[in-house]
PDB file of C-alpha atoms in Angstrom:
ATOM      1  CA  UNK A  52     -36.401 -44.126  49.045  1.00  0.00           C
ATOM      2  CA  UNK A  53     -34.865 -40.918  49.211  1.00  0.00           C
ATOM      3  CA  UNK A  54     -31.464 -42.590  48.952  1.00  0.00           C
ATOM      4  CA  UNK A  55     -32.608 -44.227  46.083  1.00  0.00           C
ATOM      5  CA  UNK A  56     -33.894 -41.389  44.466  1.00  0.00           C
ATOM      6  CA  UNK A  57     -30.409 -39.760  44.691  1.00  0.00           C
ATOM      7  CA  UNK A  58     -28.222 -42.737  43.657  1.00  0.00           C
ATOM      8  CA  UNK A  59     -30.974 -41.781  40.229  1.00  0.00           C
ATOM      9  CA  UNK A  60     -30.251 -38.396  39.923  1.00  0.00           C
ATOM     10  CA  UNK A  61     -25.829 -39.008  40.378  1.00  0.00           C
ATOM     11  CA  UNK A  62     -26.350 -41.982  38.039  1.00  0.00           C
ATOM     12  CA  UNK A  63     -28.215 -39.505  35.384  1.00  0.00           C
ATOM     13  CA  UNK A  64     -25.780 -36.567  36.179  1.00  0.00           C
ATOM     14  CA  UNK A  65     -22.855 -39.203  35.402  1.00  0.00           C
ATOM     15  CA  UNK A  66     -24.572 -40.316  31.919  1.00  0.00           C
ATOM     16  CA  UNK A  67     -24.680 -36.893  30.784  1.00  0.00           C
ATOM     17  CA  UNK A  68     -21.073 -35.923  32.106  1.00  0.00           C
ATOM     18  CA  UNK A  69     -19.996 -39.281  30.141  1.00  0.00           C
ATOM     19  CA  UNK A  70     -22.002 -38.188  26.697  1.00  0.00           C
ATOM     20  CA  UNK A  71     -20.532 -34.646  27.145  1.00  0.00           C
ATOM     21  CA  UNK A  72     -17.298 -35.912  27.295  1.00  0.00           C
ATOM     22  CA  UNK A  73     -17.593 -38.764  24.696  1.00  0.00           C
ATOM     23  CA  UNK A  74     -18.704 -35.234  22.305  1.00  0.00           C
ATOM     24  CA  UNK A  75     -15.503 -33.657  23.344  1.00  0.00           C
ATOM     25  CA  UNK A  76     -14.047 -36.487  22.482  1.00  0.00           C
ATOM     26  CA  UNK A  77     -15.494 -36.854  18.748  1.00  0.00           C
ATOM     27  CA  UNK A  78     -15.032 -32.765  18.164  1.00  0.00           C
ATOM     28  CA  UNK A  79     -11.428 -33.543  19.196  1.00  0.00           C
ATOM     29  CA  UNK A  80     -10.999 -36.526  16.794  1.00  0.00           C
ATOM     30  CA  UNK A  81     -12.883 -34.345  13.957  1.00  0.00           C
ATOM     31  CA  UNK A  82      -9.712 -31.183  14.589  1.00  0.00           C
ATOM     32  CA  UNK A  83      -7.244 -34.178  14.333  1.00  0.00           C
ATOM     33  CA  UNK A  84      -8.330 -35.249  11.469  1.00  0.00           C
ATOM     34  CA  UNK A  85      -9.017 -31.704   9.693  1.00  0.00           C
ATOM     35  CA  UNK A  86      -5.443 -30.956  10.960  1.00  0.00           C
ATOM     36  CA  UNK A  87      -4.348 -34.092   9.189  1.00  0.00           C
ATOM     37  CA  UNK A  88      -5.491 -32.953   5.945  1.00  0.00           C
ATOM     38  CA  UNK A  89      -4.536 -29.518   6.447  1.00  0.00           C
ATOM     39  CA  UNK A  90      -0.786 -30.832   7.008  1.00  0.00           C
ATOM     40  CA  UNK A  91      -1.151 -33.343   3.872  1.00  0.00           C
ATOM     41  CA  UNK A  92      -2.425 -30.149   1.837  1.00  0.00           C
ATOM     42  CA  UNK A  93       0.506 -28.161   2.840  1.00  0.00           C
ATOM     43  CA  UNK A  94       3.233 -30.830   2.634  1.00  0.00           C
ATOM     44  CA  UNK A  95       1.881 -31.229  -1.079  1.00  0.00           C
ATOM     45  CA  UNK A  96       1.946 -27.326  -1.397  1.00  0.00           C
ATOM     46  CA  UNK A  97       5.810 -27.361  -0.207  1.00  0.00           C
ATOM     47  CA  UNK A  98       6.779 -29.930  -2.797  1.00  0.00           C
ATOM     48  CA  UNK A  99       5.423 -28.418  -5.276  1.00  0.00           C
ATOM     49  CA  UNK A 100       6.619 -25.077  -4.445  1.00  0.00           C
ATOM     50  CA  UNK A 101       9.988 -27.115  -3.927  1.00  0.00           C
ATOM     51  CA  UNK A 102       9.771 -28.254  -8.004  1.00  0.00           C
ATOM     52  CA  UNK A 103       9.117 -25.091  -8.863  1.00  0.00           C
ATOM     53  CA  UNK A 104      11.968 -23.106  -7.215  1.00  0.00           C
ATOM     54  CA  UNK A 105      14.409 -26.277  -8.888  1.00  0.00           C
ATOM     55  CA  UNK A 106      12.712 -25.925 -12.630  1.00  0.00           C
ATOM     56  CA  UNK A 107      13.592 -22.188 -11.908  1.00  0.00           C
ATOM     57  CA  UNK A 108      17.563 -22.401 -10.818  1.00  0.00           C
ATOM     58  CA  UNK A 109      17.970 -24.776 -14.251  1.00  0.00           C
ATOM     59  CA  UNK A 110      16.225 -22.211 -16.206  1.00  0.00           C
ATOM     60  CA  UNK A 111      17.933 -19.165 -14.741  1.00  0.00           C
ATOM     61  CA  UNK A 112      21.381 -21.788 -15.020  1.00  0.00           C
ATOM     62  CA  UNK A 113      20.350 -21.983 -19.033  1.00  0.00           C
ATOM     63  CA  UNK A 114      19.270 -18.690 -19.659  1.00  0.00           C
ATOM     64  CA  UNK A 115      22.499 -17.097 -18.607  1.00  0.00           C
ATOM     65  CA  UNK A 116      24.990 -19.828 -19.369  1.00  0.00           C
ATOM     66  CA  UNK A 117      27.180 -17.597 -21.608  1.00  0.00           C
ATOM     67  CA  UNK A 118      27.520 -14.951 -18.818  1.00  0.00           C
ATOM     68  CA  UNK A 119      30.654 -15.105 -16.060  1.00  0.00           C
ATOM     69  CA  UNK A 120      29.379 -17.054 -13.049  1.00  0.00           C
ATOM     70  CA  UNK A 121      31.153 -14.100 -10.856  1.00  0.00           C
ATOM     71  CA  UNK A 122      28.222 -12.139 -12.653  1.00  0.00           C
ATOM     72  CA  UNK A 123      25.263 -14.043 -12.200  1.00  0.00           C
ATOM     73  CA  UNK A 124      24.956 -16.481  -8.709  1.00  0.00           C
ATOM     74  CA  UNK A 125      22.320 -18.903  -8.579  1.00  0.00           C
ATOM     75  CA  UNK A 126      21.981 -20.161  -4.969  1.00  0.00           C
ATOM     76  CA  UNK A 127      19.052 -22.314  -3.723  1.00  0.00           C
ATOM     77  CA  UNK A 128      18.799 -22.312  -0.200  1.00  0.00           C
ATOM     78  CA  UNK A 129      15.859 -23.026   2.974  1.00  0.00           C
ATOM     79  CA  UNK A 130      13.354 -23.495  -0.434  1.00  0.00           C
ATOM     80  CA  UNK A 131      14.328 -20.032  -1.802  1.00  0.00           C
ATOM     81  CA  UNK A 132      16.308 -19.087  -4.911  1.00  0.00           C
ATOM     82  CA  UNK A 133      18.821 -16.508  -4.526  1.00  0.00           C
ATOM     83  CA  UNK A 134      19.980 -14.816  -8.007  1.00  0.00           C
ATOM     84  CA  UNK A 135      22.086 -12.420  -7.141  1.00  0.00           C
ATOM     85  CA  UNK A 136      23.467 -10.448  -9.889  1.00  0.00           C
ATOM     86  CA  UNK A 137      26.518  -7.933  -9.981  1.00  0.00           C
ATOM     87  CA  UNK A 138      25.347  -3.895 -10.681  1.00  0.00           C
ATOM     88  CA  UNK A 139      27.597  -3.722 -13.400  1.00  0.00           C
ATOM     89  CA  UNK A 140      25.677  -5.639 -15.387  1.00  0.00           C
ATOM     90  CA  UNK A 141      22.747  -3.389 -14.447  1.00  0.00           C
ATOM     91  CA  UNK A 142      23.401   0.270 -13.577  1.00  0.00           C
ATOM     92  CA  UNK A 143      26.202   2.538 -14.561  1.00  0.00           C
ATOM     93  CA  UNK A 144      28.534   3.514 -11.835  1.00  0.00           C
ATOM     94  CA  UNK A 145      26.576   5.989  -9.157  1.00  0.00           C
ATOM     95  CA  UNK A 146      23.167   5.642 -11.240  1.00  0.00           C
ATOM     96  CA  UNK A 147      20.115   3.927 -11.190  1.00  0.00           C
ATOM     97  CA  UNK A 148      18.670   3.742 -14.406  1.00  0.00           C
ATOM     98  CA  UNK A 149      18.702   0.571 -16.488  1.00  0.00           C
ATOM     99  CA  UNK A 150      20.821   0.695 -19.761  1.00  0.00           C
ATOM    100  CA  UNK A 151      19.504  -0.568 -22.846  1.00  0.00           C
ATOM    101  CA  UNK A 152      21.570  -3.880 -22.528  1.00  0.00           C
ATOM    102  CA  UNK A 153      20.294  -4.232 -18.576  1.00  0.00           C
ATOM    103  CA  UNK A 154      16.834  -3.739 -19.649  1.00  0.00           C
ATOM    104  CA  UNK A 155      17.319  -6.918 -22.089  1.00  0.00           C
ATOM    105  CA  UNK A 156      19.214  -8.858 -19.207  1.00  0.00           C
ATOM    106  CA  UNK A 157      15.862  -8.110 -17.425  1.00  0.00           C
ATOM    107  CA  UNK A 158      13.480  -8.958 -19.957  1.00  0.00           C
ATOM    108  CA  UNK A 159      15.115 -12.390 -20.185  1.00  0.00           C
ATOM    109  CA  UNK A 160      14.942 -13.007 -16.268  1.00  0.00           C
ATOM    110  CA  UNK A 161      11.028 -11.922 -16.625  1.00  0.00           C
ATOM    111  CA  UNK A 162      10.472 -14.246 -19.304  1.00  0.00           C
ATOM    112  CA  UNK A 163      11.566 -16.865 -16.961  1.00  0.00           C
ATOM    113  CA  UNK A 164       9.855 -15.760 -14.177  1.00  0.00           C
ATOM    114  CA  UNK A 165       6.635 -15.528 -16.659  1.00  0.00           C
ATOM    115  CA  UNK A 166       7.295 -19.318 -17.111  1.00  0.00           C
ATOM    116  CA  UNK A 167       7.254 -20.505 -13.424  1.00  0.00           C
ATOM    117  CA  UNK A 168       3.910 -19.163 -11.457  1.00  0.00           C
ATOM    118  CA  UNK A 169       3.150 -19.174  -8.385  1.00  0.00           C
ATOM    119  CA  UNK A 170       6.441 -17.682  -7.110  1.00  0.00           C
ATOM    120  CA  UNK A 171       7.117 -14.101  -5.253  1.00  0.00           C
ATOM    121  CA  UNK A 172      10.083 -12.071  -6.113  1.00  0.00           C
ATOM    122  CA  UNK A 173      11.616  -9.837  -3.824  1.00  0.00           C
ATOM    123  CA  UNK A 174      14.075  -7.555  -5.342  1.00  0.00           C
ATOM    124  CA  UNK A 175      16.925  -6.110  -3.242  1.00  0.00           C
ATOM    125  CA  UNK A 176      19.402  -3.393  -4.059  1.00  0.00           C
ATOM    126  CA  UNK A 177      22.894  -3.805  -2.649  1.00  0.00           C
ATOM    127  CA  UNK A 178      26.026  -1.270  -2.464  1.00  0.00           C
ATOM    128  CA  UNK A 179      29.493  -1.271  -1.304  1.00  0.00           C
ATOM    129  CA  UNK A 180      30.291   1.168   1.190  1.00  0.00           C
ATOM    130  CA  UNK A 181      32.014   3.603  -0.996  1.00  0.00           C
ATOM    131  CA  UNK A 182      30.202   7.107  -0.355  1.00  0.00           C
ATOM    132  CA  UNK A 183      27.835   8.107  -2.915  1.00  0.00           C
ATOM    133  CA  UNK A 184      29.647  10.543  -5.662  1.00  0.00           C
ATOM    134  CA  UNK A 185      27.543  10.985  -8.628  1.00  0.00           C
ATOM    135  CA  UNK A 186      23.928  12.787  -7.922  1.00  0.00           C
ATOM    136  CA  UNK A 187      24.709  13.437  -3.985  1.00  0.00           C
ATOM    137  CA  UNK A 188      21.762  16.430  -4.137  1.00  0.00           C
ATOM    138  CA  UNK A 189      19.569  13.263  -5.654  1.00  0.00           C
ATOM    139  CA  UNK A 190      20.800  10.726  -3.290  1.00  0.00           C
ATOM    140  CA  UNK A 191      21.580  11.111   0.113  1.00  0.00           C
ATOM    141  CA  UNK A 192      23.201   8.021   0.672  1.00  0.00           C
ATOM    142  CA  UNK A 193      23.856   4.510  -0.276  1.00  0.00           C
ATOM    143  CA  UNK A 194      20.726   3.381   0.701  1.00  0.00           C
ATOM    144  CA  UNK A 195      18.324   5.725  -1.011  1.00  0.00           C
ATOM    145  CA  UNK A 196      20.699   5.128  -4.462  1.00  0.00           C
ATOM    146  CA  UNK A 197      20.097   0.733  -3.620  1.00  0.00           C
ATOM    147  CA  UNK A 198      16.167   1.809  -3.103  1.00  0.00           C
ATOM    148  CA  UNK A 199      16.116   3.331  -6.287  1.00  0.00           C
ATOM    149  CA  UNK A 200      17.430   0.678  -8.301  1.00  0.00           C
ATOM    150  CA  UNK A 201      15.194  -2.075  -7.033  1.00  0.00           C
ATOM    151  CA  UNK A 202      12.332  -0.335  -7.460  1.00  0.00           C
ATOM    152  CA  UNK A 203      13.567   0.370 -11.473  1.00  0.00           C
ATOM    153  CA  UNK A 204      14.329  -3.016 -11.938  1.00  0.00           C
ATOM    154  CA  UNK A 205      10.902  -3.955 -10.320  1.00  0.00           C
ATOM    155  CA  UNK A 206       9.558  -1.607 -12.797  1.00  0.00           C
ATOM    156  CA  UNK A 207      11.068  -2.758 -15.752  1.00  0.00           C
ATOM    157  CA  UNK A 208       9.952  -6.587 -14.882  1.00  0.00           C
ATOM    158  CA  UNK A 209       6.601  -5.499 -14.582  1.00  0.00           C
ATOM    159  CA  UNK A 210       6.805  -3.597 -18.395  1.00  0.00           C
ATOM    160  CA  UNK A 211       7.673  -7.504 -19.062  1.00  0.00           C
ATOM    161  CA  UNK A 212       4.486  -9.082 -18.059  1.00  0.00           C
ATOM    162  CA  UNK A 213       5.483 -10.051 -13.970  1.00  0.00           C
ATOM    163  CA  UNK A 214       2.638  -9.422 -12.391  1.00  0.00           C
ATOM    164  CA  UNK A 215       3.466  -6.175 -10.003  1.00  0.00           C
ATOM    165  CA  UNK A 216       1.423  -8.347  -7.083  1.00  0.00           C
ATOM    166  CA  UNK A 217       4.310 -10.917  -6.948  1.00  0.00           C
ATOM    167  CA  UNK A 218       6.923  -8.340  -6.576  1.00  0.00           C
ATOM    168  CA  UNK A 219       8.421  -6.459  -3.673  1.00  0.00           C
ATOM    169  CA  UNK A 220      11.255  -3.722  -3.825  1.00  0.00           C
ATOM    170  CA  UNK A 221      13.813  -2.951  -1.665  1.00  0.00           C
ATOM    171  CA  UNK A 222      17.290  -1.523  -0.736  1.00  0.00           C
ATOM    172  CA  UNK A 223      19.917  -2.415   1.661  1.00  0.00           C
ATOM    173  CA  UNK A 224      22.794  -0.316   1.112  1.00  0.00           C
ATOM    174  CA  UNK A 225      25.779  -1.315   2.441  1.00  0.00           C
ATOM    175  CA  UNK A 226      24.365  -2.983   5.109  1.00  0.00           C
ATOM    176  CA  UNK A 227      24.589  -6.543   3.939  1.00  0.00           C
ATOM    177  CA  UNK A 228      28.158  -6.976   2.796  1.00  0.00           C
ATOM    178  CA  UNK A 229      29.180 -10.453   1.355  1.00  0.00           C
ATOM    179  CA  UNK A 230      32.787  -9.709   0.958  1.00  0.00           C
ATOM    180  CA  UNK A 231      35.076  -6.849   2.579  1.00  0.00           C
ATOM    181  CA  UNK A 232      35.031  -3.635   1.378  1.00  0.00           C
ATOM    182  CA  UNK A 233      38.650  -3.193   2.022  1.00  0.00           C
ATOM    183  CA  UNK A 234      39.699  -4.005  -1.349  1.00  0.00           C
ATOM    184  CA  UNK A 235      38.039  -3.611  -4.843  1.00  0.00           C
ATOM    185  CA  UNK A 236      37.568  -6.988  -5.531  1.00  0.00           C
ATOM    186  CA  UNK A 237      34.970  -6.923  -1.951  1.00  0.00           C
ATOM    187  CA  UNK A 238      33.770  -4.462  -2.911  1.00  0.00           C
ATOM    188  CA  UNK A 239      32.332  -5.501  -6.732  1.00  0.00           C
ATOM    189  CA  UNK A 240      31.241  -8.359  -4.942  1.00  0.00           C
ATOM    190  CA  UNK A 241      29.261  -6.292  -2.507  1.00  0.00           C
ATOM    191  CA  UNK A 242      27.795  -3.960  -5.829  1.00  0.00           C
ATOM    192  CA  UNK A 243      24.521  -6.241  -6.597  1.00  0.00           C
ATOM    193  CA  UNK A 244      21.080  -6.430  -7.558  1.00  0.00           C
ATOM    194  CA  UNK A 245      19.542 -10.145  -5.104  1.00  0.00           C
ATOM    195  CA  UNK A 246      16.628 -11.559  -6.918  1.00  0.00           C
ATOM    196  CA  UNK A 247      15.184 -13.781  -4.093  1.00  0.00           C
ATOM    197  CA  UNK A 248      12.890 -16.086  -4.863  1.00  0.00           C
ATOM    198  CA  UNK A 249       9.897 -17.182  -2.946  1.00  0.00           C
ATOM    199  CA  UNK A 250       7.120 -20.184  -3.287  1.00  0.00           C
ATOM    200  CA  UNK A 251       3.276 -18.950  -2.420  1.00  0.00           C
ATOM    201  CA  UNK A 252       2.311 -21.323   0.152  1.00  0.00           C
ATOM    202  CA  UNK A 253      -1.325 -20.769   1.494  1.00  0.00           C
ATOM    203  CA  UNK A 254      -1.005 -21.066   5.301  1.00  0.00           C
ATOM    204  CA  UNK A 255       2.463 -20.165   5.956  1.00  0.00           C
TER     205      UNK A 255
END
């Protein structure tokens, strides 16, 4: 009897083991399925963010189609859109205020950027390595001259409607060279404003 009684109790201990695990089991199935949709919801999030950064490049490719293409680069690349665009269209030499004919070349990138939602801009300043001249007591360096000038042009998109929360300023100096600074031809190259542009996707 008492053998029988605990043949029972390791028979009931094994049910409730089994329905404990068979609950793991269905919670598990449950996150594998919630993770399914959660991966469908963010694949459809990435093609649409992918549209939108492609509906951009052909309307930054339109809207400055009359300008030199050494100017004004349009590069799409790991789902971002670089626009990188050469100072002297910008800023006078050694300053970082926007001219009357940058602040238009502005207000005509923030119209397109008003067009296509649900993107983030970063804005980055770029130099050549040239010592600062003009305004040393104002500027200490390269860098603080590249800060200024992002954060002007970020200023001047926002007096154009781009929402300030989609927009990030900042300056790299000389730091980020895409041609040598050896000759002057590098070193335009290296003199410009990077407009990168981002998709919002919840979850990454």
């Amino acid at each position: 009897a008492a053998e029988k009684s605990a043949l029972e109790s390791s028979l009931a201990e094994a049910k409730e083991e089994s329905e404990g695990l068979r609950g793991q089991i269905g919670e598990l199935e449950n996150n594998l399925n919630m993770k399914g949709d959660e991966i469908v919801a963010l694949s459809a999030q990435v093609k649409e963010g992918n549209d939108q950064i492609k509906a951009l490049e052909a309307a930054i490719a339109e809207v400055f189609s009359s300008y030199n293409p050494d100017d004004i680069k349009v590069e799409e690349r790991d789902g971002k859109l670089y626009i990188s665009m050469a100072n002297s269209i910008l800023f006078e030499s050694g300053r970082d205020r926007l001219t009357d004919s940058s602040k238009m070349v502005v207000a005509m990138l923030a119209d397109v950027f008003n067009s296509n939602q649900g993107l983030r801009i970063q804005v980055e300043g770029h130099t050549d390595s040239e010592p600062v001249v003009i305004h040393r007591n104002k500027y200490k360096d390269n860098w603080s001259l590249s800060v200024a000038r992002s954060i002007n042009v970020v200023r001047e998109l926002e007096a154009n409607g781009v929402d300030a929360t989609r927009m990030t300023a900042s300056g790299k100096g000389d730091t980020m060279p895409v041609a040598s600074n050896d000759t002057e031809e590098g070193r335009m190259a290296n003199r410009r404003t990077e407009f990168i542009v981002i998709p919002k996707i919840d979850g990454l």
